[in-house]
PDB file of C-alpha atoms in Angstrom:
ATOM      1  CA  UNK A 126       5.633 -18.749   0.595  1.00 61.00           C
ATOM      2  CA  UNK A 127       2.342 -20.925   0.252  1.00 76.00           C
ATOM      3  CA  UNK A 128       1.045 -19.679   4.096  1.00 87.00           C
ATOM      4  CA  UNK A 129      -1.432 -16.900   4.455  1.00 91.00           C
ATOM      5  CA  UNK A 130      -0.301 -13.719   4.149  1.00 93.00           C
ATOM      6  CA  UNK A 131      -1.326 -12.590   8.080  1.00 93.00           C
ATOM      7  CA  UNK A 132       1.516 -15.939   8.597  1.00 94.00           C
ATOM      8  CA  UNK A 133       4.081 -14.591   6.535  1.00 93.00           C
ATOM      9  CA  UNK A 134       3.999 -10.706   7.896  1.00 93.00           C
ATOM     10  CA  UNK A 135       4.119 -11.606  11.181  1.00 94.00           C
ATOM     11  CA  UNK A 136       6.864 -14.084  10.444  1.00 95.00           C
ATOM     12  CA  UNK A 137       8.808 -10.973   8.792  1.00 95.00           C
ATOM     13  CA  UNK A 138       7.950  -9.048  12.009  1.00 95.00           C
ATOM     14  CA  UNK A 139       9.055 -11.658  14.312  1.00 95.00           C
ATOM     15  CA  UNK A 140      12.163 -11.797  12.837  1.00 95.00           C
ATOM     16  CA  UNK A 141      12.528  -8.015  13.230  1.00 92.00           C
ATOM     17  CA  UNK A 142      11.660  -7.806  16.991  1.00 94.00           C
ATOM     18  CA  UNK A 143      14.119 -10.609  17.214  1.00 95.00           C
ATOM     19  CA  UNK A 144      17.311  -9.171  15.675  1.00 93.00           C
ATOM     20  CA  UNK A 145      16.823  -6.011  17.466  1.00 93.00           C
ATOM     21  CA  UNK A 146      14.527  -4.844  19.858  1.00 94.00           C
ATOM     22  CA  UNK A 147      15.095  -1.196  20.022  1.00 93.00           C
ATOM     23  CA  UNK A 148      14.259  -1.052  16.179  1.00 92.00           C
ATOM     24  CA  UNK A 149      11.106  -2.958  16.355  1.00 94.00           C
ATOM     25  CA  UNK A 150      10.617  -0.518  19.312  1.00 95.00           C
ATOM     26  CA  UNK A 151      10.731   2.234  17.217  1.00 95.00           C
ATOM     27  CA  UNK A 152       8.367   0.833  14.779  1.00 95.00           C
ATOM     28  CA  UNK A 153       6.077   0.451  18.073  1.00 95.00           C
ATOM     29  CA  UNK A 154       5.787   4.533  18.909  1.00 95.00           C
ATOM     30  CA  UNK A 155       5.879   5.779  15.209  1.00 95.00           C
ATOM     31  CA  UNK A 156       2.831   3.424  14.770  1.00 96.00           C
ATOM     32  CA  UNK A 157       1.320   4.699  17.980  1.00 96.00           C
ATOM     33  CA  UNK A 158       2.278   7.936  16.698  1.00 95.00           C
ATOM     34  CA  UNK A 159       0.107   7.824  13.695  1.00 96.00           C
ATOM     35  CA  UNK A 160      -2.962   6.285  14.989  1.00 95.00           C
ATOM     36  CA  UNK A 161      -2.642   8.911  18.099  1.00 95.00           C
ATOM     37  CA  UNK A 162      -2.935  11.459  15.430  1.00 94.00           C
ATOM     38  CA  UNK A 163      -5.701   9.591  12.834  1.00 94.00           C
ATOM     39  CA  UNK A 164      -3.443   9.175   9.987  1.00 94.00           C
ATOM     40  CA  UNK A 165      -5.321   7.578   7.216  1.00 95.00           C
ATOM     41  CA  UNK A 166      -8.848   7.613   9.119  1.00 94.00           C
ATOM     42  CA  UNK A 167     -10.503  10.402   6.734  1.00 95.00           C
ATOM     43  CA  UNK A 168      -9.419   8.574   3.612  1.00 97.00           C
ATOM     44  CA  UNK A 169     -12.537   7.825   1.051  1.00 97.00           C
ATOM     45  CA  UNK A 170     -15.312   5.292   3.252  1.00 96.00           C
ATOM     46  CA  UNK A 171     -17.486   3.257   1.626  1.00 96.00           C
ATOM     47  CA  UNK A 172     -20.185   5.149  -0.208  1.00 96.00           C
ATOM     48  CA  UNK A 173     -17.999   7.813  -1.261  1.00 97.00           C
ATOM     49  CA  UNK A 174     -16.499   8.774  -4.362  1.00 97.00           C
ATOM     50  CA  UNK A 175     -12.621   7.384  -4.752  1.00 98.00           C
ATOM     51  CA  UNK A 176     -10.836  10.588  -5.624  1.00 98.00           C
ATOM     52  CA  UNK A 177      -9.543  10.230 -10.083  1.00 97.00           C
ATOM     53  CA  UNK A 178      -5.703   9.633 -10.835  1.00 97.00           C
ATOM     54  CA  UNK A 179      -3.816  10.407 -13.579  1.00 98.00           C
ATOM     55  CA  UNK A 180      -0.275   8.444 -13.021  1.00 98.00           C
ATOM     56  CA  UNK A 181       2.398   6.984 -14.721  1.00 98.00           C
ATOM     57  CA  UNK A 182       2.895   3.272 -14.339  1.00 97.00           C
ATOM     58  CA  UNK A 183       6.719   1.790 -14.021  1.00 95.00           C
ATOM     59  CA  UNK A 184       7.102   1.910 -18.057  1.00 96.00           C
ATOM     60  CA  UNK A 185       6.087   5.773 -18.008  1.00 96.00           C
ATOM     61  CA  UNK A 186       2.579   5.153 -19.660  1.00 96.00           C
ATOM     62  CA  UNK A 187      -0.176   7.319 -17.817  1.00 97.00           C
ATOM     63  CA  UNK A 188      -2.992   5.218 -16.738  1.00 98.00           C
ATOM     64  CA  UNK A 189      -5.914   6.673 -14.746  1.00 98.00           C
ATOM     65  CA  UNK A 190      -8.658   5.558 -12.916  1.00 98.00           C
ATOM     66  CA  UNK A 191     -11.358   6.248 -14.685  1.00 96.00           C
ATOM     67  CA  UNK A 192      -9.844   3.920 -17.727  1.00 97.00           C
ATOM     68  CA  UNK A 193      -9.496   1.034 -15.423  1.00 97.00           C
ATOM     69  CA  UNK A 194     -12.932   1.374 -14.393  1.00 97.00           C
ATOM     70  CA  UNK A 195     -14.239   0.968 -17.879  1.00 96.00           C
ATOM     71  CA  UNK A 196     -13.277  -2.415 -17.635  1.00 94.00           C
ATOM     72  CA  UNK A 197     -15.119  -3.194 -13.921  1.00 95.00           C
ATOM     73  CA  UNK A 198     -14.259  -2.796 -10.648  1.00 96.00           C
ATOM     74  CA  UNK A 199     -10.787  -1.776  -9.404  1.00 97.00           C
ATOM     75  CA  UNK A 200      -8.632  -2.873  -6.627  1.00 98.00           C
ATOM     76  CA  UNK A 201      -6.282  -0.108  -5.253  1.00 98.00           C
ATOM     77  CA  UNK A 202      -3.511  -0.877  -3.344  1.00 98.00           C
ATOM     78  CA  UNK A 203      -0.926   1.479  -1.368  1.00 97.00           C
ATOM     79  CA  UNK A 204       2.662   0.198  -0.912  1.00 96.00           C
ATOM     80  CA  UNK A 205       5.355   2.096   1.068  1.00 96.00           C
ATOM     81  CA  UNK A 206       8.270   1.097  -2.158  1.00 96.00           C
ATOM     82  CA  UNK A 207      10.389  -2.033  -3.408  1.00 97.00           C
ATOM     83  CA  UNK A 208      12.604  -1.714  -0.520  1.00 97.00           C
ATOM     84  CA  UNK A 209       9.538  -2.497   2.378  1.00 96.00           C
ATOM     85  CA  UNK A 210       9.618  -6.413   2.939  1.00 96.00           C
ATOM     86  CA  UNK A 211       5.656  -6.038   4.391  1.00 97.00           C
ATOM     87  CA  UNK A 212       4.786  -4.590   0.879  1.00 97.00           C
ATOM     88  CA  UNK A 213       6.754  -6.893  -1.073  1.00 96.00           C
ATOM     89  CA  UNK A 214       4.647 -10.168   0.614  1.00 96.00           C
ATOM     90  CA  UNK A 215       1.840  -7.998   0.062  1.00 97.00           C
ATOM     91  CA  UNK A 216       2.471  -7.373  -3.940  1.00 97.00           C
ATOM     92  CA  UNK A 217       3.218 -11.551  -3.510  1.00 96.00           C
ATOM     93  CA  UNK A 218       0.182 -12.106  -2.735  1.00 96.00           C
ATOM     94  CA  UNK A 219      -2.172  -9.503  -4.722  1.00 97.00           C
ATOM     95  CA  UNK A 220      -0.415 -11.005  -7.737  1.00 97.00           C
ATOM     96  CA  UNK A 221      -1.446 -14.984  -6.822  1.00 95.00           C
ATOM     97  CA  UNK A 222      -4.669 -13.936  -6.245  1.00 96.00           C
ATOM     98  CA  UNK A 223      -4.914 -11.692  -9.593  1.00 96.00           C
ATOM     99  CA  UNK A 224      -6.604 -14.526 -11.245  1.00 96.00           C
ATOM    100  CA  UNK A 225      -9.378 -14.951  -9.240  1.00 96.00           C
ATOM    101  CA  UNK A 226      -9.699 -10.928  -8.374  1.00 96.00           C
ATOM    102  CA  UNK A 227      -9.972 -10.991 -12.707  1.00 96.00           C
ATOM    103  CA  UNK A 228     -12.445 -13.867 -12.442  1.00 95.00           C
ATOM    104  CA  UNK A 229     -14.463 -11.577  -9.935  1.00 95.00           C
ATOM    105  CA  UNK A 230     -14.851  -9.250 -12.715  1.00 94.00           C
ATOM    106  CA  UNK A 231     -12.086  -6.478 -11.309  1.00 96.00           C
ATOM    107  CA  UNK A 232      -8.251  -6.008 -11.617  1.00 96.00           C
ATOM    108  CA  UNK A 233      -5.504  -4.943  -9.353  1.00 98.00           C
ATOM    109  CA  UNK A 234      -3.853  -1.616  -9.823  1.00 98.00           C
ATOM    110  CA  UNK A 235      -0.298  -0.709  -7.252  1.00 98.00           C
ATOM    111  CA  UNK A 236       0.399   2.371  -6.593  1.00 98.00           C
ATOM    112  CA  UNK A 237       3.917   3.436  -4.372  1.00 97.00           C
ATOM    113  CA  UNK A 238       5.631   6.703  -3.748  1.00 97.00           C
ATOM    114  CA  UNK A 239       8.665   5.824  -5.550  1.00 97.00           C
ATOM    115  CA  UNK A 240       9.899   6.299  -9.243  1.00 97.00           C
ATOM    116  CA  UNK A 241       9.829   4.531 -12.131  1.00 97.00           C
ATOM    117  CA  UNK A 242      12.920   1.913 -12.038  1.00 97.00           C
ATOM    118  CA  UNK A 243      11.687   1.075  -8.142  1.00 97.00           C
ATOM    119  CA  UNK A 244       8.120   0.903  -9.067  1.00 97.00           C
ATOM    120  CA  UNK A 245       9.735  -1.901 -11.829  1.00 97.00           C
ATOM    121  CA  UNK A 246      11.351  -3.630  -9.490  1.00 97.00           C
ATOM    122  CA  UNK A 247       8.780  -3.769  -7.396  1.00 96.00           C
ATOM    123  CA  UNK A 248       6.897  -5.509  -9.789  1.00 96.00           C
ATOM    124  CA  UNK A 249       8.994  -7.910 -11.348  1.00 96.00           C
ATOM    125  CA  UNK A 250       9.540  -9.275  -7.969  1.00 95.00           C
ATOM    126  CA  UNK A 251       6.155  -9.985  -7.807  1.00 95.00           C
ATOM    127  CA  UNK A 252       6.104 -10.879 -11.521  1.00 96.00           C
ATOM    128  CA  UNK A 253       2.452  -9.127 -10.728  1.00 96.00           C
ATOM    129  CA  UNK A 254       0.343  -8.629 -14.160  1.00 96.00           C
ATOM    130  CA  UNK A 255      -0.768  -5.585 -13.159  1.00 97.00           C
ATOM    131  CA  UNK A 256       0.619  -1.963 -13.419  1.00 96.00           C
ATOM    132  CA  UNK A 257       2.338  -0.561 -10.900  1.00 97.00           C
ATOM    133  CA  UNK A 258       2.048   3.555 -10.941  1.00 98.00           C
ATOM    134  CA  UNK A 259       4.027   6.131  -9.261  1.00 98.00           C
ATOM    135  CA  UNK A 260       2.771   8.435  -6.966  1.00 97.00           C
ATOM    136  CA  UNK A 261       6.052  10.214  -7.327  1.00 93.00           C
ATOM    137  CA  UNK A 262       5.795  13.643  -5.203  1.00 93.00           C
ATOM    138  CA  UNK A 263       2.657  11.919  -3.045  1.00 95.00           C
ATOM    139  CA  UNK A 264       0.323  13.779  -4.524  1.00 96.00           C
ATOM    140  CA  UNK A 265      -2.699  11.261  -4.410  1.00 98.00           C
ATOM    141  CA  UNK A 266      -1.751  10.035  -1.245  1.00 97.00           C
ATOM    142  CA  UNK A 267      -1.776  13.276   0.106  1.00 97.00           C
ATOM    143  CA  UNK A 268      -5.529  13.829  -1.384  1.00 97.00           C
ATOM    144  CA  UNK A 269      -6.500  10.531   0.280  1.00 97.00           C
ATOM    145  CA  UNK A 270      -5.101  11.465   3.636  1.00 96.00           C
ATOM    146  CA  UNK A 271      -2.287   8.742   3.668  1.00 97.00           C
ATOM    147  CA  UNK A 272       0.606  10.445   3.946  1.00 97.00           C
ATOM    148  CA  UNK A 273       2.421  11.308   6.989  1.00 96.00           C
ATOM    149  CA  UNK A 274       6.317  12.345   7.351  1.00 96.00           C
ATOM    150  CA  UNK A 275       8.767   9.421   9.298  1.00 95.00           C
ATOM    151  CA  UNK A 276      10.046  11.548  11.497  1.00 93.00           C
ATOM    152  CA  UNK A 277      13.763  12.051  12.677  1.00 94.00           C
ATOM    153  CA  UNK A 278      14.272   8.939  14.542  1.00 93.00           C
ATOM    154  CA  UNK A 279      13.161   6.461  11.960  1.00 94.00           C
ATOM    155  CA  UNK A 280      14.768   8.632   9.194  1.00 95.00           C
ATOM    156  CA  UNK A 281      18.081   7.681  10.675  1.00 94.00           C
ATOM    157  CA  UNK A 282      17.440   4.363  11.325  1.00 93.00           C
ATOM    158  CA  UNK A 283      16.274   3.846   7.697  1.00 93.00           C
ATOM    159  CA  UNK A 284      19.486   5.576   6.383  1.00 93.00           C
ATOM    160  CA  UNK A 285      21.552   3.738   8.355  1.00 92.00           C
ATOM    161  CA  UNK A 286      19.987   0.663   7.842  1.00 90.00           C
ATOM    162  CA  UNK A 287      20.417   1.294   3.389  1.00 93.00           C
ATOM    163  CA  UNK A 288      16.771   2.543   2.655  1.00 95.00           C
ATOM    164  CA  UNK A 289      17.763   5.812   0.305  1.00 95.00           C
ATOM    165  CA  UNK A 290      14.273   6.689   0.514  1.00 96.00           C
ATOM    166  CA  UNK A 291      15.728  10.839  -1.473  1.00 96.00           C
ATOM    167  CA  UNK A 292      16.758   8.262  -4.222  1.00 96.00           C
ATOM    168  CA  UNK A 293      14.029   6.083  -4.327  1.00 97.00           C
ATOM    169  CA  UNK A 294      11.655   8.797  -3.802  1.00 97.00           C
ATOM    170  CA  UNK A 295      13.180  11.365  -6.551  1.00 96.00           C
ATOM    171  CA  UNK A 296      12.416  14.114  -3.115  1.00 95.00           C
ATOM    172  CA  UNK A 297      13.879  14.858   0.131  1.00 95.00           C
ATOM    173  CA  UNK A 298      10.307  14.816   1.748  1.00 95.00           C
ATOM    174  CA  UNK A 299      10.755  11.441   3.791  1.00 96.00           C
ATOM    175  CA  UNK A 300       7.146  10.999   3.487  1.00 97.00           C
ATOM    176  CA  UNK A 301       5.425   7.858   3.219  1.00 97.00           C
ATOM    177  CA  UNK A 302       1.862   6.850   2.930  1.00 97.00           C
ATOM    178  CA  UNK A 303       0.125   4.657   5.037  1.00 95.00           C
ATOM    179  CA  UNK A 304      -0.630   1.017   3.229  1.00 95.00           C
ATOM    180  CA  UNK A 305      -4.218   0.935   2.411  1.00 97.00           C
ATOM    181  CA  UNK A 306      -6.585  -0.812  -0.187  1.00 98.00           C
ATOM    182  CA  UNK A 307      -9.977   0.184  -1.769  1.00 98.00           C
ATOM    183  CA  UNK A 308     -11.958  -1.572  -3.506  1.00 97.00           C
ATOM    184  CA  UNK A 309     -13.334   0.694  -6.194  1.00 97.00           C
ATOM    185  CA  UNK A 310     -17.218  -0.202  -7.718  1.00 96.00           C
ATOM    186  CA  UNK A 311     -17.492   0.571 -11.585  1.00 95.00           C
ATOM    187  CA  UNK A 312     -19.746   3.483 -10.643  1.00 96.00           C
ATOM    188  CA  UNK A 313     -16.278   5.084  -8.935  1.00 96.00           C
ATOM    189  CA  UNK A 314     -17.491   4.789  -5.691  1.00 97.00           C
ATOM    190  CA  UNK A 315     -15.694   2.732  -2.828  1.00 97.00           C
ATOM    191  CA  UNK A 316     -17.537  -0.423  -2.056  1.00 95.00           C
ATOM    192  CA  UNK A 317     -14.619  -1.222   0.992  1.00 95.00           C
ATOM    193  CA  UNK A 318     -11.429  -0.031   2.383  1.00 96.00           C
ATOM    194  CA  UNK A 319      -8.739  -1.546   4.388  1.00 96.00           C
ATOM    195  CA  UNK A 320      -6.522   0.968   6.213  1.00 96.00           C
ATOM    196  CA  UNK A 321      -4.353   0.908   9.030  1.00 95.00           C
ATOM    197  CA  UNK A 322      -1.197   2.518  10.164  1.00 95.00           C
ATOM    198  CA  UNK A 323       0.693  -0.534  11.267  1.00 96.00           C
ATOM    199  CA  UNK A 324       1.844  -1.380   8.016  1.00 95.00           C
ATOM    200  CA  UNK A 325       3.100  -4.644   9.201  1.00 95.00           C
ATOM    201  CA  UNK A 326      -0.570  -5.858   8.701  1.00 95.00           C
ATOM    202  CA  UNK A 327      -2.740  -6.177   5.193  1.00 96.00           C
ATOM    203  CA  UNK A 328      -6.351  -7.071   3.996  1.00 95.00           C
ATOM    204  CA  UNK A 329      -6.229 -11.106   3.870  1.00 94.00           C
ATOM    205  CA  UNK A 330      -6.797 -12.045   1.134  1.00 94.00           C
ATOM    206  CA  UNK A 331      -9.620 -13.997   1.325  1.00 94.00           C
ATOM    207  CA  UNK A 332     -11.494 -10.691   3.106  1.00 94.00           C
ATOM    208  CA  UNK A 333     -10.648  -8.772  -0.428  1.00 95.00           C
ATOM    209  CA  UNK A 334     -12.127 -11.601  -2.417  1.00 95.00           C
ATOM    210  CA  UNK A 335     -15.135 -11.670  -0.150  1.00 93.00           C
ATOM    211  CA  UNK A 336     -15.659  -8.043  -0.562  1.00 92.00           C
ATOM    212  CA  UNK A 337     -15.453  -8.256  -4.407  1.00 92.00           C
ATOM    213  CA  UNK A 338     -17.786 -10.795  -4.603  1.00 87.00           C
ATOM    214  CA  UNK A 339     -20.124  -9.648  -1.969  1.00 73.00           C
ATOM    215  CA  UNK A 340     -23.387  -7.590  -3.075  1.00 43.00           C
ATOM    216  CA  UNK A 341     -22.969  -4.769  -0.739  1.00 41.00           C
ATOM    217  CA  UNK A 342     -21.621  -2.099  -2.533  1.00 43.00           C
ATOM    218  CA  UNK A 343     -21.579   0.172   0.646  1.00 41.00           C
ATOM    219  CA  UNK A 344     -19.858  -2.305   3.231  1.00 39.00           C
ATOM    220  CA  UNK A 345     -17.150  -1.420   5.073  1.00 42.00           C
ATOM    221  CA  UNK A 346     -14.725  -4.112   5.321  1.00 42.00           C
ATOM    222  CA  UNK A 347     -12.301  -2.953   6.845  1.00 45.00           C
ATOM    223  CA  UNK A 348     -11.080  -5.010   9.768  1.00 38.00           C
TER     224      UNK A 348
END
């Protein structure tokens, strides 16, 4: 648990290729799939204005952008749900480095598709200190350009594999949004983003603390 977080995904990944191949082989063309088809590429750039939320966090109390950005700067991070081991490492290691991210000046805020009892879960696993909201309906990850629909083949394979995404979800949609993080400036504008369809990979962390601290409000650092 004390590797990088690049280490662990690809550990997770490994082990996924290696206890079936067709499955990871699926993953393979509904990544291709998305990037084939830009999924996520016209989400807010650097420069631009990060789009307001108004959304309940796992306790039910609405918290919205604009409050968190009272207090500074504002990391935003996408997750796919509690049930995604990728997003669970990621949550890991957001909440580790949520010290340092608050010594930077900024805070963390999650944000998943699911409702409120997942969203929970999701966080206490992390035992993150920071809220976790739900995006329940996708909604803002629709307005960011995030979301995209799983499609038949991996809709089966996630049902028969346990992931009651209708239950977890609260909808029958099977839509999930592509894992992404911005790093909001107090002025609301995004100073970097990090998106990319494979959601086996994340920012390092040590790229999202050098974009905090970094004096160049309109870099893109996404990798």
């Amino acid at each position: 648990m004390d590797a990088p977080l690049s280490v662990r995904l690809r550990t997770v990944a490994d082990a996924v290729l290696k206890l079936s191949p067709p499955f990871a082989g699926m993953i393979d063309r509904l990544i291709a799939r998305l990037a084939d088809n830009g999924v996520g590429t016209e989400a807010p750039r650097p420069g631009e204005a990060m789009p307001p939320f108004l959304l309940p966090d796992e306790t039910g109390r609405l918290v919205s952008l604009y409050g968190l950005l009272e207090k500074g700067p504002v990391v935003v991070s996408f997750n796919r749900g509690h049930w995604c081991p990728y997003c669970r490492l990621n949550m890991d290691a957001l909440a580790r480095a949520s010290a340092e991210i608050a010594s930077l000046g900024a805070q963390i805020v999650a944000i998943s598709p699911e409702v409120s009892t997942c969203a929970a879960e999701l966080k206490s696993y992390a035992k993150a200190p920071f809220h976790v909201l739900c995006d329940v309906d996708s909604g803002y990850a629709l307005e960011l350009n995030l979301l995209f629909w799983v499609g038949e083949e991996v809709q089966r394979a996630m049902s028969g594999a346990g992931v009651d995404l209708v239950r977890y979800q609260g909808n029958e949609s099977w839509m999930l949004p592509i894992p992404a993080t911005f790093i909001v400036g107090a002025d609301g504008l995004v100073r970097a983003r990090y998106v990319d369809p494979d959601f086996r990979r994340r920012i390092a962390v040590e790229d999202l603390l050098a974009a905090l601290g970094a004096d160049r409000p309109h870099a893109d650092q996404a990798l």
